[in-house]
Amino acid sequence: MAAVDIYNVKVLENPAPFEHPFAFEITYEVREPLAEDIEWKVVYVGSAEDEKYDQELESVLLPADTPGRFGFVLKVDAPLVSKLPADDILGVTVVLLSCSYKDAEFIRVGYYVNNEYTDENLIENPPATVQIDKVMRNIGADQPRVTKFAHKFDFSGENANEGDNDAENADADALVTASAGFAFSGASEMDEENMRLQREFFAGNIGVQ
């Protein structure tokens, strides 16, 4: 099993104005002490068509050298509007919360994000330039997509395969119960191909909204 796993994530302060910070209350479990810190990262997908518009909103390091269950609130600034394609500001996109160890990602939680006007006049007659102060952001907190990636962590010898087998042999029932409806999908490698496939998955779903 994984040395570290997410027990639960709560999306706080949602819905909120577009420029309001994102806030996640994260509970994670350290099952095996690790020699180095784990890295938590939040990425906003600026466009489903091109990853160059992705914005890393925050990256923080936390120790994982003591077994137990821990929690913290990760609050990050909203994406810079100036770096987003004008045509992709409104509508549905994705925000990704991931955790890595030794520069290798082992779990990722993705949420749909819907940005829209709430003023009827703006909905019926949208201005040529997006009035960002009038845009509301709504995160689909009840429909996360969780992807687990195989990772060796600090396992060695006979235990080296424990991390690799975790993505395929996860105790899905227990995890779904603990994670309040998380949907899990396994992954056997942590590479750019998985990132691309994940992006295509979200892009396909965004397209049918």
mmCIF file of C-alpha atoms in Angstrom:
data_model
loop_
_atom_site.group_PDB
_atom_site.id
_atom_site.type_symbol
_atom_site.label_atom_id
_atom_site.label_comp_id
_atom_site.label_asym_id
_atom_site.label_seq_id
_atom_site.Cartn_x
_atom_site.Cartn_y
_atom_site.Cartn_z
ATOM 1 C CA MET A 1 0.000 0.000 0.000
ATOM 2 C CA ALA A 2 1.025 3.624 -0.399
ATOM 3 C CA ALA A 3 3.214 5.129 2.303
ATOM 4 C CA VAL A 4 1.007 8.261 2.223
ATOM 5 C CA ASP A 5 -2.613 8.549 1.159
ATOM 6 C CA ILE A 6 -5.312 11.210 1.116
ATOM 7 C CA TYR A 7 -8.088 10.520 3.598
ATOM 8 C CA ASN A 8 -10.342 13.429 2.692
ATOM 9 C CA VAL A 9 -10.459 16.789 0.928
ATOM 10 C CA LYS A 10 -13.029 19.491 1.618
ATOM 11 C CA VAL A 11 -13.428 22.402 -0.761
ATOM 12 C CA LEU A 12 -13.906 25.529 1.341
ATOM 13 C CA GLU A 13 -15.422 28.925 0.510
ATOM 14 C CA ASN A 14 -17.295 27.582 -2.500
ATOM 15 C CA PRO A 15 -18.918 29.050 -4.605
ATOM 16 C CA ALA A 16 -16.865 32.255 -4.650
ATOM 17 C CA PRO A 17 -15.974 35.179 -6.916
ATOM 18 C CA PHE A 18 -13.452 34.223 -9.604
ATOM 19 C CA GLU A 19 -10.601 36.200 -8.028
ATOM 20 C CA HIS A 20 -11.226 34.786 -4.542
ATOM 21 C CA PRO A 21 -8.508 32.377 -3.311
ATOM 22 C CA PHE A 22 -9.028 28.623 -3.587
ATOM 23 C CA ALA A 23 -9.126 26.835 -0.218
ATOM 24 C CA PHE A 24 -8.843 23.097 0.431
ATOM 25 C CA GLU A 25 -8.987 21.375 3.809
ATOM 26 C CA ILE A 26 -6.823 18.296 3.347
ATOM 27 C CA THR A 27 -6.577 15.285 5.629
ATOM 28 C CA TYR A 28 -3.868 12.782 4.796
ATOM 29 C CA GLU A 29 -2.468 9.671 6.405
ATOM 30 C CA VAL A 30 1.202 8.738 6.757
ATOM 31 C CA ARG A 31 1.406 4.962 6.948
ATOM 32 C CA GLU A 32 5.162 4.610 6.583
ATOM 33 C CA PRO A 33 7.580 7.377 7.648
ATOM 34 C CA LEU A 34 9.416 8.990 4.745
ATOM 35 C CA ALA A 35 12.923 10.408 4.718
ATOM 36 C CA GLU A 36 11.977 13.532 2.758
ATOM 37 C CA ASP A 37 9.067 15.976 2.614
ATOM 38 C CA ILE A 38 6.008 15.449 0.418
ATOM 39 C CA GLU A 39 5.002 18.206 -1.997
ATOM 40 C CA TRP A 40 1.428 19.442 -2.387
ATOM 41 C CA LYS A 41 0.636 21.364 -5.558
ATOM 42 C CA VAL A 42 -2.420 23.140 -6.992
ATOM 43 C CA VAL A 43 -2.653 23.636 -10.752
ATOM 44 C CA TYR A 44 -5.376 25.520 -12.638
ATOM 45 C CA VAL A 45 -6.005 24.250 -16.169
ATOM 46 C CA GLY A 46 -6.305 27.431 -18.223
ATOM 47 C CA SER A 47 -7.274 25.653 -21.426
ATOM 48 C CA ALA A 48 -8.234 22.075 -22.227
ATOM 49 C CA GLU A 49 -6.553 22.505 -25.605
ATOM 50 C CA ASP A 50 -3.047 23.556 -24.540
ATOM 51 C CA GLU A 51 -1.172 22.850 -21.318
ATOM 52 C CA LYS A 52 0.980 25.962 -21.753
ATOM 53 C CA TYR A 53 -1.905 27.867 -20.153
ATOM 54 C CA ASP A 54 -1.785 25.782 -16.971
ATOM 55 C CA GLN A 55 -0.932 27.853 -13.911
ATOM 56 C CA GLU A 56 0.733 26.417 -10.824
ATOM 57 C CA LEU A 57 -1.051 28.318 -8.075
ATOM 58 C CA GLU A 58 0.936 26.989 -5.134
ATOM 59 C CA SER A 59 3.481 24.382 -4.098
ATOM 60 C CA VAL A 60 4.191 23.546 -0.453
ATOM 61 C CA LEU A 61 6.386 20.988 1.318
ATOM 62 C CA LEU A 62 5.243 19.133 4.432
ATOM 63 C CA PRO A 63 7.042 16.500 6.510
ATOM 64 C CA ALA A 64 5.893 12.887 6.414
ATOM 65 C CA ASP A 65 8.358 11.373 8.879
ATOM 66 C CA THR A 66 5.797 10.451 11.538
ATOM 67 C CA PRO A 67 2.993 7.887 11.063
ATOM 68 C CA GLY A 68 -0.503 9.183 11.739
ATOM 69 C CA ARG A 69 -3.319 11.271 10.317
ATOM 70 C CA PHE A 70 -2.729 14.963 9.721
ATOM 71 C CA GLY A 71 -4.712 17.880 8.374
ATOM 72 C CA PHE A 72 -4.120 21.377 7.059
ATOM 73 C CA VAL A 73 -5.803 24.071 4.987
ATOM 74 C CA LEU A 74 -4.171 24.924 1.673
ATOM 75 C CA LYS A 75 -5.237 28.383 0.518
ATOM 76 C CA VAL A 76 -3.937 29.643 -2.823
ATOM 77 C CA ASP A 77 -4.448 32.691 -5.001
ATOM 78 C CA ALA A 78 -6.755 32.533 -8.003
ATOM 79 C CA PRO A 79 -5.135 32.240 -11.452
ATOM 80 C CA LEU A 80 -3.896 35.357 -13.205
ATOM 81 C CA VAL A 81 -6.558 36.378 -15.693
ATOM 82 C CA SER A 82 -3.923 37.983 -17.904
ATOM 83 C CA LYS A 83 -2.414 34.546 -18.553
ATOM 84 C CA LEU A 84 -5.699 32.853 -19.515
ATOM 85 C CA PRO A 85 -7.078 32.636 -23.069
ATOM 86 C CA ALA A 86 -9.964 35.101 -23.265
ATOM 87 C CA ASP A 87 -12.267 32.474 -24.767
ATOM 88 C CA ASP A 88 -11.589 30.021 -21.921
ATOM 89 C CA ILE A 89 -12.187 32.248 -18.896
ATOM 90 C CA LEU A 90 -15.911 31.494 -18.809
ATOM 91 C CA GLY A 91 -17.280 27.966 -18.837
ATOM 92 C CA VAL A 92 -15.974 24.694 -17.440
ATOM 93 C CA THR A 93 -12.360 23.871 -16.675
ATOM 94 C CA VAL A 94 -10.414 21.881 -14.048
ATOM 95 C CA VAL A 95 -8.320 22.515 -10.943
ATOM 96 C CA LEU A 96 -5.858 19.800 -9.886
ATOM 97 C CA LEU A 97 -4.574 19.054 -6.399
ATOM 98 C CA SER A 98 -1.613 16.688 -6.418
ATOM 99 C CA CYS A 99 0.897 15.215 -4.014
ATOM 100 C CA SER A 100 4.419 14.096 -4.919
ATOM 101 C CA TYR A 101 7.402 12.497 -3.267
ATOM 102 C CA LYS A 102 10.936 12.879 -4.583
ATOM 103 C CA ASP A 103 9.562 14.754 -7.630
ATOM 104 C CA ALA A 104 7.243 11.855 -8.529
ATOM 105 C CA GLU A 105 3.472 12.300 -8.269
ATOM 106 C CA PHE A 106 1.582 9.545 -6.466
ATOM 107 C CA ILE A 107 -1.942 10.954 -6.184
ATOM 108 C CA ARG A 108 -3.976 13.630 -7.942
ATOM 109 C CA VAL A 109 -7.458 14.986 -7.213
ATOM 110 C CA GLY A 110 -9.209 16.844 -10.023
ATOM 111 C CA TYR A 111 -12.316 19.011 -9.759
ATOM 112 C CA TYR A 112 -14.481 20.560 -12.427
ATOM 113 C CA VAL A 113 -14.688 24.336 -12.125
ATOM 114 C CA ASN A 114 -17.532 26.336 -13.661
ATOM 115 C CA ASN A 115 -16.989 30.073 -14.155
ATOM 116 C CA GLU A 116 -20.055 32.081 -15.110
ATOM 117 C CA TYR A 117 -21.915 35.335 -14.703
ATOM 118 C CA THR A 118 -24.770 35.398 -12.226
ATOM 119 C CA ASP A 119 -26.205 38.705 -13.433
ATOM 120 C CA GLU A 120 -29.052 38.044 -15.874
ATOM 121 C CA ASN A 121 -28.133 41.047 -18.022
ATOM 122 C CA LEU A 122 -24.566 39.817 -18.432
ATOM 123 C CA ILE A 123 -25.746 36.269 -19.141
ATOM 124 C CA GLU A 124 -28.095 37.444 -21.884
ATOM 125 C CA ASN A 125 -25.750 40.106 -23.238
ATOM 126 C CA PRO A 126 -22.176 39.087 -22.411
ATOM 127 C CA PRO A 127 -19.670 41.898 -22.969
ATOM 128 C CA ALA A 128 -16.873 41.490 -25.505
ATOM 129 C CA THR A 129 -14.342 41.666 -22.674
ATOM 130 C CA VAL A 130 -14.996 39.456 -19.666
ATOM 131 C CA GLN A 131 -15.919 41.459 -16.571
ATOM 132 C CA ILE A 132 -13.951 39.307 -14.188
ATOM 133 C CA ASP A 133 -15.303 41.041 -11.078
ATOM 134 C CA LYS A 134 -18.766 39.802 -12.079
ATOM 135 C CA VAL A 135 -17.741 36.175 -12.597
ATOM 136 C CA MET A 136 -18.574 33.523 -9.992
ATOM 137 C CA ARG A 137 -16.555 30.322 -9.609
ATOM 138 C CA ASN A 138 -18.253 27.068 -8.603
ATOM 139 C CA ILE A 139 -16.117 24.000 -7.917
ATOM 140 C CA GLY A 140 -17.789 20.604 -8.343
ATOM 141 C CA ALA A 141 -16.729 19.512 -4.863
ATOM 142 C CA ASP A 142 -19.043 16.479 -4.887
ATOM 143 C CA GLN A 143 -17.554 15.039 -8.104
ATOM 144 C CA PRO A 144 -13.786 14.726 -7.670
ATOM 145 C CA ARG A 145 -11.682 12.518 -9.915
ATOM 146 C CA VAL A 146 -8.852 10.840 -8.015
ATOM 147 C CA THR A 147 -5.973 9.182 -9.851
ATOM 148 C CA LYS A 148 -3.367 7.123 -7.991
ATOM 149 C CA PHE A 149 0.101 6.538 -9.454
ATOM 150 C CA ALA A 150 2.467 3.721 -8.577
ATOM 151 C CA HIS A 151 5.368 4.869 -6.407
ATOM 152 C CA LYS A 152 8.199 3.058 -4.613
ATOM 153 C CA PHE A 153 8.478 5.709 -1.859
ATOM 154 C CA ASP A 154 11.288 4.514 0.442
ATOM 155 C CA PHE A 155 10.441 0.825 0.162
ATOM 156 C CA SER A 156 13.352 -1.494 -0.581
ATOM 157 C CA GLY A 157 13.963 -5.200 -1.100
ATOM 158 C CA GLU A 158 10.840 -7.342 -0.813
ATOM 159 C CA ASN A 159 8.760 -4.259 0.026
ATOM 160 C CA ALA A 160 9.737 -2.401 -3.155
ATOM 161 C CA ASN A 161 6.688 -3.704 -5.004
ATOM 162 C CA GLU A 162 4.222 -2.463 -2.401
ATOM 163 C CA GLY A 163 4.141 1.017 -3.862
ATOM 164 C CA ASP A 164 3.992 -0.268 -7.449
ATOM 165 C CA ASN A 165 1.054 -2.518 -6.685
ATOM 166 C CA ASP A 166 -0.922 0.139 -4.832
ATOM 167 C CA ALA A 167 -2.519 1.738 -7.900
ATOM 168 C CA GLU A 168 -3.795 -1.643 -9.095
ATOM 169 C CA ASN A 169 -4.709 -3.156 -5.728
ATOM 170 C CA ALA A 170 -6.095 -0.175 -3.803
ATOM 171 C CA ASP A 171 -8.729 -0.925 -1.176
ATOM 172 C CA ALA A 172 -11.295 1.022 -3.192
ATOM 173 C CA ASP A 173 -14.281 0.440 -0.909
ATOM 174 C CA ALA A 174 -12.522 1.791 2.177
ATOM 175 C CA LEU A 175 -11.055 4.734 0.291
ATOM 176 C CA VAL A 176 -14.317 5.769 -1.300
ATOM 177 C CA THR A 177 -16.061 5.680 2.074
ATOM 178 C CA ALA A 178 -13.331 7.691 3.743
ATOM 179 C CA SER A 179 -13.109 10.187 0.932
ATOM 180 C CA ALA A 180 -16.771 11.094 0.711
ATOM 181 C CA GLY A 181 -17.460 9.897 -2.802
ATOM 182 C CA PHE A 182 -14.015 10.104 -4.405
ATOM 183 C CA ALA A 183 -13.828 8.180 -7.688
ATOM 184 C CA PHE A 184 -10.547 6.346 -8.137
ATOM 185 C CA SER A 185 -8.725 5.384 -11.309
ATOM 186 C CA GLY A 186 -5.434 3.503 -11.344
ATOM 187 C CA ALA A 187 -2.267 4.374 -13.254
ATOM 188 C CA SER A 188 0.821 2.250 -13.710
ATOM 189 C CA GLU A 189 3.402 4.915 -14.587
ATOM 190 C CA MET A 190 4.096 8.513 -13.595
ATOM 191 C CA ASP A 191 5.057 10.234 -16.832
ATOM 192 C CA GLU A 192 4.002 12.857 -19.341
ATOM 193 C CA GLU A 193 1.803 10.347 -21.152
ATOM 194 C CA ASN A 194 -0.397 9.969 -18.056
ATOM 195 C CA MET A 195 -0.598 13.736 -17.745
ATOM 196 C CA ARG A 196 -1.691 13.950 -21.384
ATOM 197 C CA LEU A 197 -4.295 11.202 -20.996
ATOM 198 C CA GLN A 198 -5.662 12.856 -17.856
ATOM 199 C CA ARG A 199 -5.921 16.144 -19.742
ATOM 200 C CA GLU A 200 -7.716 14.466 -22.638
ATOM 201 C CA PHE A 201 -10.128 12.826 -20.189
ATOM 202 C CA PHE A 202 -11.067 16.167 -18.717
ATOM 203 C CA ALA A 203 -11.124 17.859 -22.123
ATOM 204 C CA GLY A 204 -13.559 15.248 -23.397
ATOM 205 C CA ASN A 205 -15.872 15.735 -20.443
ATOM 206 C CA ILE A 206 -15.651 19.490 -20.659
ATOM 207 C CA GLY A 207 -16.654 19.298 -24.286
ATOM 208 C CA VAL A 208 -19.997 17.660 -23.527
ATOM 209 C CA GLN A 209 -21.044 20.071 -20.794
#
